[in-house]
Short mmCIF file of C-alpha atoms in Angstrom, two decimals:
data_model
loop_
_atom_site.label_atom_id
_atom_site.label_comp_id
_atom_site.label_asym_id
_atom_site.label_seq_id
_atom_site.Cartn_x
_atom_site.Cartn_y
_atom_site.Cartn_z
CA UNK A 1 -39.45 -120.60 -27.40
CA UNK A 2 -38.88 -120.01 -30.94
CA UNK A 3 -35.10 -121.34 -32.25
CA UNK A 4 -32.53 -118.74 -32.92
CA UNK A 5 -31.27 -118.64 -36.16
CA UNK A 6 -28.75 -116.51 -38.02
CA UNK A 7 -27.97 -115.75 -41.57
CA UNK A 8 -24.52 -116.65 -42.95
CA UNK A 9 -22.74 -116.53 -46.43
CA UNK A 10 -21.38 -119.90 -47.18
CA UNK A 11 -19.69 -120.87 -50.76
CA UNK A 12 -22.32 -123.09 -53.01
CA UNK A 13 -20.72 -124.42 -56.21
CA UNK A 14 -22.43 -125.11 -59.28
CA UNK A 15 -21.04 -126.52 -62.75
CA UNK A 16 -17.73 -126.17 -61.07
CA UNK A 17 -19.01 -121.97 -60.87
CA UNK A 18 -19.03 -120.75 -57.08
CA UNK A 19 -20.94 -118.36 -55.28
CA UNK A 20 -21.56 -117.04 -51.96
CA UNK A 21 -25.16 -118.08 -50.71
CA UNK A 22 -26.72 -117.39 -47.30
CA UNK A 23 -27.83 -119.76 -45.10
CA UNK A 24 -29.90 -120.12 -42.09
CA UNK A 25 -28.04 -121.03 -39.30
CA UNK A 26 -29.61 -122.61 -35.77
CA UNK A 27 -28.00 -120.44 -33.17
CA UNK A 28 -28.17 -122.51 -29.39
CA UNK A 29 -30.47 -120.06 -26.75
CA UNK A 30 -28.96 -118.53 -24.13
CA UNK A 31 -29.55 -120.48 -20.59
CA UNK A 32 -32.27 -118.34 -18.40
CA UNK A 33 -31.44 -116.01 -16.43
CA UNK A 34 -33.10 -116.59 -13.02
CA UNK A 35 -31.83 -114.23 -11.23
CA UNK A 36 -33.23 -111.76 -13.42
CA UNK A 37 -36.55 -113.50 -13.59
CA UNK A 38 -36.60 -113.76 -9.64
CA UNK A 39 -35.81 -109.70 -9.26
CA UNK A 40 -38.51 -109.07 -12.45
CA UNK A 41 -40.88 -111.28 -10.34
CA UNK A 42 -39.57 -109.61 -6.63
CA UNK A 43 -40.64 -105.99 -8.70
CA UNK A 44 -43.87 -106.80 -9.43
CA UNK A 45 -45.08 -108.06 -6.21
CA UNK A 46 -43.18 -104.63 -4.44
CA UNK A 47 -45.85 -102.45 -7.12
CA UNK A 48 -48.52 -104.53 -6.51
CA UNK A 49 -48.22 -104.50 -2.74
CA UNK A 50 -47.80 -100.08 -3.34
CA UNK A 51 -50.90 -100.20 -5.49
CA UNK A 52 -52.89 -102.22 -2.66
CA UNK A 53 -51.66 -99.95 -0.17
CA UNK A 54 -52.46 -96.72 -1.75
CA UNK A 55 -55.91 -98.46 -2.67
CA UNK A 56 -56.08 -98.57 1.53
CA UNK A 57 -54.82 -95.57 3.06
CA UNK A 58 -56.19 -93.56 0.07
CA UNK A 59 -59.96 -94.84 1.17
CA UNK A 60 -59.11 -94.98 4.71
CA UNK A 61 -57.95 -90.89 4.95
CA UNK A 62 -60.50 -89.96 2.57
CA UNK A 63 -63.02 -91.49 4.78
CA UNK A 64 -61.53 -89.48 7.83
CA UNK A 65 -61.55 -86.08 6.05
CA UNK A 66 -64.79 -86.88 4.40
CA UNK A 67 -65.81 -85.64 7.97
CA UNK A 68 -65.28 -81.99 7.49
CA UNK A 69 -64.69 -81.91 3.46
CA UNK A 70 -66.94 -82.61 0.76
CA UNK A 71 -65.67 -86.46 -0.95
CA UNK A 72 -63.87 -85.12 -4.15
CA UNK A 73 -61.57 -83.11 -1.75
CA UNK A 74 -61.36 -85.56 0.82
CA UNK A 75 -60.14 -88.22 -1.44
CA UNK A 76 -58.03 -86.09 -3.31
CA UNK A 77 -55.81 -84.55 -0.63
CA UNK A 78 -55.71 -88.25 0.85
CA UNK A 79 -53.69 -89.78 -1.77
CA UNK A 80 -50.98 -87.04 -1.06
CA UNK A 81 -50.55 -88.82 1.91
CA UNK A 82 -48.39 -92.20 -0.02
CA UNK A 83 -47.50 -90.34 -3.28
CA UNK A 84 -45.43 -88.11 -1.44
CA UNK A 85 -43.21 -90.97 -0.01
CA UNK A 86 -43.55 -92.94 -3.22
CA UNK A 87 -42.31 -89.70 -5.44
CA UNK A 88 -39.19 -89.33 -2.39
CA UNK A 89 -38.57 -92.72 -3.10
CA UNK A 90 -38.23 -92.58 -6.96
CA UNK A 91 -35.82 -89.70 -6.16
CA UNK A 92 -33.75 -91.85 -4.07
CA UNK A 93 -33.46 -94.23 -6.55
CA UNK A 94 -32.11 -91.66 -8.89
CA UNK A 95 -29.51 -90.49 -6.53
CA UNK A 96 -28.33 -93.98 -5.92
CA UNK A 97 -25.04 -92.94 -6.87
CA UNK A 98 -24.11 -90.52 -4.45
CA UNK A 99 -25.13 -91.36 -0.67
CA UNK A 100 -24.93 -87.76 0.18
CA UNK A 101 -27.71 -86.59 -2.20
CA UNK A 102 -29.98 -89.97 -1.49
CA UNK A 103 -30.05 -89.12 1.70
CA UNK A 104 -32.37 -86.46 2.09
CA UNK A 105 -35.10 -88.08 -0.50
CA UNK A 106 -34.96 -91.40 2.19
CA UNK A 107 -35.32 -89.29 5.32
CA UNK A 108 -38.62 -86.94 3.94
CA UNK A 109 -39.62 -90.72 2.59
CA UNK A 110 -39.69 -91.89 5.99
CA UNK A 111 -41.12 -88.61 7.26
CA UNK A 112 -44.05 -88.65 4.98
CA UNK A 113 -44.52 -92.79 5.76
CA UNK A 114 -44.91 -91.89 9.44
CA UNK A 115 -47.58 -89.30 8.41
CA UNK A 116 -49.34 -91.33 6.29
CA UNK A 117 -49.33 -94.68 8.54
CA UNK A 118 -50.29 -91.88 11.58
CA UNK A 119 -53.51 -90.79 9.26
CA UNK A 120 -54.71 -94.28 8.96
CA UNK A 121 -54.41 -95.21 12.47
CA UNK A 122 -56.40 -92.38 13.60
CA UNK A 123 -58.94 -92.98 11.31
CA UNK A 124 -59.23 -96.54 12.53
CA UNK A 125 -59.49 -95.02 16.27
CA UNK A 126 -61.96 -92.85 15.80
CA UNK A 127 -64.05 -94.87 14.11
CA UNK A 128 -63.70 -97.23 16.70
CA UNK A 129 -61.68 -99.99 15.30
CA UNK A 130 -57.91 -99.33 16.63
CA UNK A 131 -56.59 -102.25 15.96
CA UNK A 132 -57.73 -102.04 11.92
CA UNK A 133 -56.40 -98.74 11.81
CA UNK A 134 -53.04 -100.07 13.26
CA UNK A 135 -53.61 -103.05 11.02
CA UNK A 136 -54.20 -100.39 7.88
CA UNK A 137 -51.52 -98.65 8.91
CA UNK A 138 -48.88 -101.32 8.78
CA UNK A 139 -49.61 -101.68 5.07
CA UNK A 140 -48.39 -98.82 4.02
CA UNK A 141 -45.06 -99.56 6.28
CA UNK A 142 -44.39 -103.31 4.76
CA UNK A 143 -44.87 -101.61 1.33
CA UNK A 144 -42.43 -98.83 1.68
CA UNK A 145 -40.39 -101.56 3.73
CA UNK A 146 -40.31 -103.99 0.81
CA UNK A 147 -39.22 -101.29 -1.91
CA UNK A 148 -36.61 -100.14 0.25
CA UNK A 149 -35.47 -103.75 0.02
CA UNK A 150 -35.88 -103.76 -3.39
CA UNK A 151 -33.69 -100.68 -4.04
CA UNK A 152 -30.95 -101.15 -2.05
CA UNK A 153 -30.74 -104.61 -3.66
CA UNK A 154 -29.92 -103.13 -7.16
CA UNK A 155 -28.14 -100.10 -5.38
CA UNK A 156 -24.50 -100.41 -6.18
CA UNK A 157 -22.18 -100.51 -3.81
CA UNK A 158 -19.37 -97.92 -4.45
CA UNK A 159 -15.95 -97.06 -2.21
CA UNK A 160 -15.54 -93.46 -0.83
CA UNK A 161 -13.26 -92.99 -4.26
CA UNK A 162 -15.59 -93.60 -6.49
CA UNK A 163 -18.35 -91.75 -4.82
CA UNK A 164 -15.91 -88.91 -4.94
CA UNK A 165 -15.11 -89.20 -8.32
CA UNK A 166 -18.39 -89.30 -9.65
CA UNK A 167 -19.66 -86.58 -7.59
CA UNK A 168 -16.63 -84.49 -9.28
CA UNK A 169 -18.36 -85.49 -12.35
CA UNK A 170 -21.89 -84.18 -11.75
CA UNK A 171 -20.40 -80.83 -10.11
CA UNK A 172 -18.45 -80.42 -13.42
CA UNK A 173 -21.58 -81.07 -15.39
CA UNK A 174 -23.67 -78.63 -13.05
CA UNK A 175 -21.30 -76.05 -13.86
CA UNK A 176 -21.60 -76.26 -17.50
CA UNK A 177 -25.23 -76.16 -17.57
CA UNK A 178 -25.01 -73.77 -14.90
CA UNK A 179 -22.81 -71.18 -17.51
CA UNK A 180 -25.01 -71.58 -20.78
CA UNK A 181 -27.90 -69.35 -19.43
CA UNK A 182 -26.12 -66.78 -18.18
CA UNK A 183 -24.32 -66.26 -21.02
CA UNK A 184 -27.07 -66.19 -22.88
CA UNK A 185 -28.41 -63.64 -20.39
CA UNK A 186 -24.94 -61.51 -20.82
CA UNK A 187 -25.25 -61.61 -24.67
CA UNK A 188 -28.93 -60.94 -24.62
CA UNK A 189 -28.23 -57.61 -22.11
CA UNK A 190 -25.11 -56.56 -24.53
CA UNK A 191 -26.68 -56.65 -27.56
CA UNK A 192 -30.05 -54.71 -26.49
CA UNK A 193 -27.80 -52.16 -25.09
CA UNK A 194 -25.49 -52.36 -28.35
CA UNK A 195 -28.73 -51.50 -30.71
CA UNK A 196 -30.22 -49.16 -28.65
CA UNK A 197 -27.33 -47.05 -28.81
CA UNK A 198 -27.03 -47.40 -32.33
CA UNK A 199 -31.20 -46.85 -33.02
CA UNK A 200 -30.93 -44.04 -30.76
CA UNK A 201 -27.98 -42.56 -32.50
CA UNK A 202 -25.21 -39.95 -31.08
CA UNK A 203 -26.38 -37.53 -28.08
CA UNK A 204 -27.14 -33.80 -28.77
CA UNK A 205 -23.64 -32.80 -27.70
CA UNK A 206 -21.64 -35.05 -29.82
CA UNK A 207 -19.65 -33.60 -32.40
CA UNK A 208 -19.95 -35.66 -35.74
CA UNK A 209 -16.58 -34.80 -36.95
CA UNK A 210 -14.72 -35.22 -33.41
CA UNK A 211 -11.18 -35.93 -34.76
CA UNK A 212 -11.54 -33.34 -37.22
CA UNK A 213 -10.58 -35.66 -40.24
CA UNK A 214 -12.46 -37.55 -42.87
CA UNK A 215 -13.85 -41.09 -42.51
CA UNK A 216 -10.19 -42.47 -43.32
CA UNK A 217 -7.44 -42.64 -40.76
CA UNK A 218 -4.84 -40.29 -40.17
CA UNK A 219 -2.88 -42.33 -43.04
CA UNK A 220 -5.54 -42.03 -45.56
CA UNK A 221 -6.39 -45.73 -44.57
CA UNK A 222 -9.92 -46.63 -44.22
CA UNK A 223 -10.76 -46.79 -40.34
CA UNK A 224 -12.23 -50.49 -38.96
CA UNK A 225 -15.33 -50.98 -38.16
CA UNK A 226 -16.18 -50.91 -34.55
CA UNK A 227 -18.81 -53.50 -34.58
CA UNK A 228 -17.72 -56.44 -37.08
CA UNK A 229 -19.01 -57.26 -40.35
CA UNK A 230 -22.48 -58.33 -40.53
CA UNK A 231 -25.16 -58.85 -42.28
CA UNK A 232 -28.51 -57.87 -42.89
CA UNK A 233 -29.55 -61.21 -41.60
CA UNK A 234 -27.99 -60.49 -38.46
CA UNK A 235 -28.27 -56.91 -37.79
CA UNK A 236 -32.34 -57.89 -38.58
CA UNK A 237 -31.80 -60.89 -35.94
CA UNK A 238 -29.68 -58.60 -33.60
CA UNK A 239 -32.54 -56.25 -33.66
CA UNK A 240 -34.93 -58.03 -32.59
CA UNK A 241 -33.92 -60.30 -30.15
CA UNK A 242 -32.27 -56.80 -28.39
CA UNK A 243 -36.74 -56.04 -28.58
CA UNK A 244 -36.40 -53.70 -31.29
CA UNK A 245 -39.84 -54.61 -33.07
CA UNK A 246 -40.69 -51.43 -35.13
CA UNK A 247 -39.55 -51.93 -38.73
CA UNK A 248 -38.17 -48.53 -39.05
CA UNK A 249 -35.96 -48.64 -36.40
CA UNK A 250 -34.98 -52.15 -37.44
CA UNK A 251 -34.51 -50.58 -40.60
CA UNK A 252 -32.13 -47.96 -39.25
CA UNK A 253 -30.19 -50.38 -37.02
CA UNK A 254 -29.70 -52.65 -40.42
CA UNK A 255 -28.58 -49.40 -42.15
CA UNK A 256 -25.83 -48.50 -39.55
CA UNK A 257 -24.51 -51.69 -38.48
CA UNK A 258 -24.74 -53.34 -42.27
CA UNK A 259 -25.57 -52.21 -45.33
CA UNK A 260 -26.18 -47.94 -45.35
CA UNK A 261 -28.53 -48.81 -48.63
CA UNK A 262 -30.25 -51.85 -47.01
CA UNK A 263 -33.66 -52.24 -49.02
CA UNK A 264 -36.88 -51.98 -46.82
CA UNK A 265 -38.26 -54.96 -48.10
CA UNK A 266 -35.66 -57.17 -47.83
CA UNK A 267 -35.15 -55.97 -44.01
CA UNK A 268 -38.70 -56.63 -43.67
CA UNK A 269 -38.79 -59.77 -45.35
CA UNK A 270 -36.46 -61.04 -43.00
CA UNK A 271 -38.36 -59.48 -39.72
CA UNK A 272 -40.67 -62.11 -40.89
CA UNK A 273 -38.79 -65.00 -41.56
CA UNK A 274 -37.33 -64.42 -37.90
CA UNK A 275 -40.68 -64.28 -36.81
CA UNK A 276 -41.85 -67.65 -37.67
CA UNK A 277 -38.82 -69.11 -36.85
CA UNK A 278 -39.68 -67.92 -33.52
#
């Protein structure tokens, strides 16, 4: 192993002038960790003994379907067989953390295991060899068996609390993520239905002076605007993403939402931009 060193500033004085110098410092090497070597070593043996046991029942139920299914397809649809049970696994592993959700992932493990081992078998019977498809099918069993070991080893082991808690956690979590698309759905349906009514402009029947008075208040104020300020980069933006694609009518929305003297290139010039920003 190559010595540790590390680099420190230490005071060096010369002609009675001092000055701060680094130096390379031997730093003493942590002891080794066994018990991480052991599980590291434990790890590797559980994926080799997986690999070797897809390796079998993969060639073992491709053989038996080879019998009424050309070999590409045979072989194909028999390594379903152990990477269904290996993918439940992996999920397992991921809901280590909450017993309740784990649960389900182990028992379609097992499930798929029992299929799997049941394929090989019956391949071994009826080719005649029984016991070597029992044999065969045990591999597949000592290899889930030994990952299961493997995983509950580094499974932590938490009280009903803590489960609780953390579950409380994810639920919160859920939620959030739950809420961001369906607001974007809710904004998305409001503002196509806001620019279509104002591409579309008033009905037939509506009276373009209903209140009788001028465009300022009964006060001689100016009335408010009943959609916000906004720009011509967002009414352009707005337009668009309400599926409003023909540049007139993205022109008029701009107009009656923005700016009433809104520039056709610069509305289309943006309807571009927007456009490659995608």
């Amino acid at each position: 192993m190559k010595p540790r060193t590390r680099t420190e500033l230490v005071p060096h004085t010369v002609d009675g002038k001092t000055r701060m110098v680094p130096v390379e410092i031997p730093v003493p090497a942590p002891p080794r960790d066994w018990d991480r070597a052991v599980l590291t070593g434990v790890t590797t043996i559980a994926a080799l003994v997986v690999t070797a046991s897809v390796i079998w029942s993969t060639a073992s139920i491709g053989d038996l379907l080879t019998r009424v299914v050309i070999a590409p397809a045979a072989y194909g649809a028999a390594i379903v067989f152990d990477l269904v049970w290996i993918a439940c696994m992996a999920v397992e592993w991921l809901s280590r953390y909450d017993e309740d959700s784990a649960r389900l992932p182990r028992n379609a493990g097992h499930g798929a295991l029992l299929v799997a081992m049941g394929a090989v078998a019956a391949h071994g019977w009826l080719a005649g060899y029984a016991v070597i498809g029992i044999v065969g099918a045990v591999v597949s069993g000592l290899a889930k068996g030994l990952w299961t070991v493997v995983l509950r080893h580094q499974t932590p082991q938490l009280d009903p609390r803590t489960r609780e808690f953390l579950r409380q956690e994810l639920a919160d979590a859920g939620v959030t993520l739950a809420v961001m698309p369906v607001r974007r759905r809710v904004q998305r349906a409001q503002a196509m239905a806001e620019a279509e009514r104002i591409a579309l402009g008033p009905g037939p029947d509506a009276d373009p002076d209903e209140s009788g008075q001028g465009a300022d208040g009964p006060d001689g104020e100016d009335a408010p605007s009943t959609s916000g300020p906004m720009t011509i980069k967002d009414a352009v933006r707005t337009a668009l993403d309400s599926g409003i694609s023909d540049p007139d009518r993205v022109l008029a929305y701009v107009r009656k939402v923005a700016d009433a003297n809104a520039k056709a290139e610069t509305v289309a010039t943006y309807i571009r931009r927007a456009k490659l920003a995608g």
